[in-house]
Amino acid sequence: MPTVVEPKLIAGNANRPLAQAIARRMSLYRGMSVGLVDARVERFNDQEIFVEVYENVRGEDMFIIQPTSNPANDNLMELLIMADALRRSSASRITAVIPYFGYARQDRRTKARTPISAKLVANMMVTAGIERILTLDLHAAQIQGFFDIPVDNLYASPIFALDIERQFGDLSDVLVISPDVGGVARARELAKRINAPLAIVDKRREKPGEIAEMTVIGDVTGKKCIIVDDMCDTAGTLCKAAEVIMGHGATEVHAYISHGVMSGPAVERITKSVLKTLVLTDSIQPTEAVSSAPNIRILPTAPMFAQSILNIWNGTSVSSLFETETLGPIYEGIL
């Protein structure tokens, strides 16, 4: 009789806690133990990456859990080398679970003689043997078109909506804000889920990295404002936007961000800012400074990723997880 191929998880070093949390949630959903495949992912003295898988993976449905966050190049190479090791070990299918897709901001040529690095990364992943991508809140949705393999792009907005409903209770005075014109679609999606109005912060730059002026489009007077964006890097724009919104008469400003890159002075800026809370997902492993910051909270993505992996393995719908009604029971007792 043919054997039933089980989903198997393997993780790099980018976000081990998330990988272990996904394995625990899958164990809970399936009623049987699901662990990470025993492997070593380490570096030689010259920082070359070496991967050795200790378990038999021939004919198995493999899922590599590895965000390509800072250090982006090291984590990307770990992912590619793990994929190559599994392909050469005759795995039946290799899916890359990339909670945070690095290089996504380089999705187009903004000026002459610049690369489209996101497309280059896509080509490298396919060449390495990856046959499917599962990711969260791509910086630019069109990156899905850079791949000639299936790409499932999950959204954090259903998780944010569940958390907002729990944290705020009465949503009559809540207003969702996009920190720039480019993020309006993302902000509108969350606003629709919680039935809240929408405003926009328009920013003008005199040169890259410097914001000359910010203008709030919409009435924020007396409102609890929620800024929603896909990533927070150095937090300069976010903190300035919060100040401008408070200056226009808002009572509170909160931020819900999918990916907490949190580079350089970000944590210090957030701690000293007028933001009441900054809510991040754990797509990128939070540093000790982020975890201990008094006004930063972390939302888990493991329940959603675990169910998505099981749906891919079963051949059932992943897009069903975009709905609050479907995701709600998965997060019951967690948020």
PDB file of N, CA, C and O in Angstrom, residues 5 44 57 90 123 137 142 154-155 184 200-205 214-215 218 234 239 260 265 293 312 333 335:
ATOM      1  N   VAL A   5       2.162  10.581   2.792  1.00  0.00           N
ATOM      2  CA  VAL A   5       3.246  11.540   2.972  1.00  0.00           C
ATOM      3  C   VAL A   5       2.823  12.576   4.005  1.00  0.00           C
ATOM      4  O   VAL A   5       1.793  13.229   3.866  1.00  0.00           O
ATOM      5  N   PHE A  44      31.073  27.655   8.779  1.00  0.00           N
ATOM      6  CA  PHE A  44      32.492  27.377   8.926  1.00  0.00           C
ATOM      7  C   PHE A  44      33.188  28.639   9.433  1.00  0.00           C
ATOM      8  O   PHE A  44      32.574  29.700   9.557  1.00  0.00           O
ATOM      9  N   VAL A  57      14.313  12.257   4.202  1.00  0.00           N
ATOM     10  CA  VAL A  57      13.254  13.117   3.679  1.00  0.00           C
ATOM     11  C   VAL A  57      12.819  12.694   2.275  1.00  0.00           C
ATOM     12  O   VAL A  57      12.084  13.422   1.607  1.00  0.00           O
ATOM     13  N   SER A  90      15.967  14.118  -2.446  1.00  0.00           N
ATOM     14  CA  SER A  90      14.772  13.555  -3.089  1.00  0.00           C
ATOM     15  C   SER A  90      13.468  13.860  -2.365  1.00  0.00           C
ATOM     16  O   SER A  90      12.544  13.036  -2.358  1.00  0.00           O
ATOM     17  N   ASN A 123      14.296  34.445  -8.649  1.00  0.00           N
ATOM     18  CA  ASN A 123      14.980  33.514  -9.562  1.00  0.00           C
ATOM     19  C   ASN A 123      15.872  32.545  -8.792  1.00  0.00           C
ATOM     20  O   ASN A 123      15.927  31.342  -9.099  1.00  0.00           O
ATOM     21  N   ASP A 137       2.150  39.376   4.062  1.00  0.00           N
ATOM     22  CA  ASP A 137       2.151  40.807   3.750  1.00  0.00           C
ATOM     23  C   ASP A 137       3.393  41.251   2.971  1.00  0.00           C
ATOM     24  O   ASP A 137       4.244  41.995   3.471  1.00  0.00           O
ATOM     25  N   GLN A 142       2.794  42.784  -6.255  1.00  0.00           N
ATOM     26  CA  GLN A 142       3.175  42.321  -7.585  1.00  0.00           C
ATOM     27  C   GLN A 142       4.392  41.403  -7.573  1.00  0.00           C
ATOM     28  O   GLN A 142       4.708  40.769  -8.581  1.00  0.00           O
ATOM     29  N   LEU A 154      -0.228  35.645   2.680  1.00  0.00           N
ATOM     30  CA  LEU A 154      -1.178  35.807   3.773  1.00  0.00           C
ATOM     31  C   LEU A 154      -1.231  37.274   4.203  1.00  0.00           C
ATOM     32  O   LEU A 154      -0.336  38.053   3.874  1.00  0.00           O
ATOM     33  N   TYR A 155      -2.259  37.620   4.963  1.00  0.00           N
ATOM     34  CA  TYR A 155      -2.435  38.998   5.411  1.00  0.00           C
ATOM     35  C   TYR A 155      -2.537  39.054   6.928  1.00  0.00           C
ATOM     36  O   TYR A 155      -3.173  38.199   7.554  1.00  0.00           O
ATOM     37  N   VAL A 184      -2.654  52.985   1.153  1.00  0.00           N
ATOM     38  CA  VAL A 184      -4.095  53.194   1.340  1.00  0.00           C
ATOM     39  C   VAL A 184      -4.869  51.881   1.227  1.00  0.00           C
ATOM     40  O   VAL A 184      -5.794  51.627   2.012  1.00  0.00           O
ATOM     41  N   ILE A 200      -5.580  59.645   5.779  1.00  0.00           N
ATOM     42  CA  ILE A 200      -4.267  59.436   5.146  1.00  0.00           C
ATOM     43  C   ILE A 200      -3.301  60.507   5.626  1.00  0.00           C
ATOM     44  O   ILE A 200      -3.675  61.674   5.791  1.00  0.00           O
ATOM     45  N   VAL A 201      -2.047  60.109   5.848  1.00  0.00           N
ATOM     46  CA  VAL A 201      -0.977  61.072   6.087  1.00  0.00           C
ATOM     47  C   VAL A 201      -0.178  61.210   4.793  1.00  0.00           C
ATOM     48  O   VAL A 201       0.390  60.229   4.302  1.00  0.00           O
ATOM     49  N   ASP A 202      -0.168  62.387   4.241  1.00  0.00           N
ATOM     50  CA  ASP A 202       0.579  62.650   3.003  1.00  0.00           C
ATOM     51  C   ASP A 202       1.931  63.235   3.375  1.00  0.00           C
ATOM     52  O   ASP A 202       2.018  64.230   4.096  1.00  0.00           O
ATOM     53  N   LYS A 203       3.000  62.570   2.916  1.00  0.00           N
ATOM     54  CA  LYS A 203       4.343  63.067   3.241  1.00  0.00           C
ATOM     55  C   LYS A 203       5.071  63.475   1.966  1.00  0.00           C
ATOM     56  O   LYS A 203       4.950  62.830   0.927  1.00  0.00           O
ATOM     57  N   ARG A 204       5.846  64.539   2.083  1.00  0.00           N
ATOM     58  CA  ARG A 204       6.648  65.017   0.956  1.00  0.00           C
ATOM     59  C   ARG A 204       8.106  64.999   1.351  1.00  0.00           C
ATOM     60  O   ARG A 204       8.476  65.446   2.436  1.00  0.00           O
ATOM     61  N   ARG A 205       8.930  64.457   0.471  1.00  0.00           N
ATOM     62  CA  ARG A 205      10.364  64.352   0.741  1.00  0.00           C
ATOM     63  C   ARG A 205      11.133  65.304  -0.158  1.00  0.00           C
ATOM     64  O   ARG A 205      10.903  65.355  -1.366  1.00  0.00           O
ATOM     65  N   MET A 214       4.477  66.841   6.432  1.00  0.00           N
ATOM     66  CA  MET A 214       3.419  65.853   6.562  1.00  0.00           C
ATOM     67  C   MET A 214       2.083  66.558   6.716  1.00  0.00           C
ATOM     68  O   MET A 214       1.970  67.514   7.478  1.00  0.00           O
ATOM     69  N   THR A 215       1.074  66.057   6.006  1.00  0.00           N
ATOM     70  CA  THR A 215      -0.270  66.627   6.069  1.00  0.00           C
ATOM     71  C   THR A 215      -1.272  65.509   6.312  1.00  0.00           C
ATOM     72  O   THR A 215      -1.193  64.455   5.678  1.00  0.00           O
ATOM     73  N   GLY A 218      -8.109  64.229   6.224  1.00  0.00           N
ATOM     74  CA  GLY A 218      -9.208  63.650   6.995  1.00  0.00           C
ATOM     75  C   GLY A 218      -9.262  64.275   8.386  1.00  0.00           C
ATOM     76  O   GLY A 218      -8.270  64.831   8.859  1.00  0.00           O
ATOM     77  N   THR A 234      13.321  52.078  10.752  1.00  0.00           N
ATOM     78  CA  THR A 234      13.964  52.921  11.767  1.00  0.00           C
ATOM     79  C   THR A 234      12.941  53.708  12.588  1.00  0.00           C
ATOM     80  O   THR A 234      13.312  54.386  13.542  1.00  0.00           O
ATOM     81  N   CYS A 239       6.957  57.669  13.884  1.00  0.00           N
ATOM     82  CA  CYS A 239       6.903  58.543  15.059  1.00  0.00           C
ATOM     83  C   CYS A 239       6.500  59.969  14.678  1.00  0.00           C
ATOM     84  O   CYS A 239       5.736  60.621  15.398  1.00  0.00           O
ATOM     85  N   GLY A 260       8.239  43.918  12.088  1.00  0.00           N
ATOM     86  CA  GLY A 260       9.054  44.795  12.924  1.00  0.00           C
ATOM     87  C   GLY A 260      10.527  44.667  12.605  1.00  0.00           C
ATOM     88  O   GLY A 260      11.262  43.950  13.285  1.00  0.00           O
ATOM     89  N   PRO A 265      17.938  53.131  15.696  1.00  0.00           N
ATOM     90  CA  PRO A 265      17.328  53.792  16.859  1.00  0.00           C
ATOM     91  C   PRO A 265      15.830  53.546  16.997  1.00  0.00           C
ATOM     92  O   PRO A 265      15.155  54.253  17.751  1.00  0.00           O
ATOM     93  N   ALA A 293      10.377  46.571  25.544  1.00  0.00           N
ATOM     94  CA  ALA A 293       9.871  47.943  25.413  1.00  0.00           C
ATOM     95  C   ALA A 293       8.458  48.022  25.991  1.00  0.00           C
ATOM     96  O   ALA A 293       7.613  47.172  25.700  1.00  0.00           O
ATOM     97  N   ILE A 312      -2.140  23.669   2.631  1.00  0.00           N
ATOM     98  CA  ILE A 312      -1.319  23.391   1.442  1.00  0.00           C
ATOM     99  C   ILE A 312      -1.078  21.895   1.320  1.00  0.00           C
ATOM    100  O   ILE A 312      -1.196  21.314   0.233  1.00  0.00           O
ATOM    101  N   GLY A 333      -8.732  32.294  22.449  1.00  0.00           N
ATOM    102  CA  GLY A 333      -7.937  32.047  23.661  1.00  0.00           C
ATOM    103  C   GLY A 333      -6.486  32.479  23.557  1.00  0.00           C
ATOM    104  O   GLY A 333      -5.726  32.336  24.516  1.00  0.00           O
ATOM    105  N   LEU A 335      -5.448  35.661  21.558  1.00  0.00           N
ATOM    106  CA  LEU A 335      -5.420  37.125  21.562  1.00  0.00           C
ATOM    107  C   LEU A 335      -6.221  37.671  22.733  1.00  0.00           C
ATOM    108  O   LEU A 335      -7.211  37.068  23.147  1.00  0.00           O
TER     109      LEU A 335
END
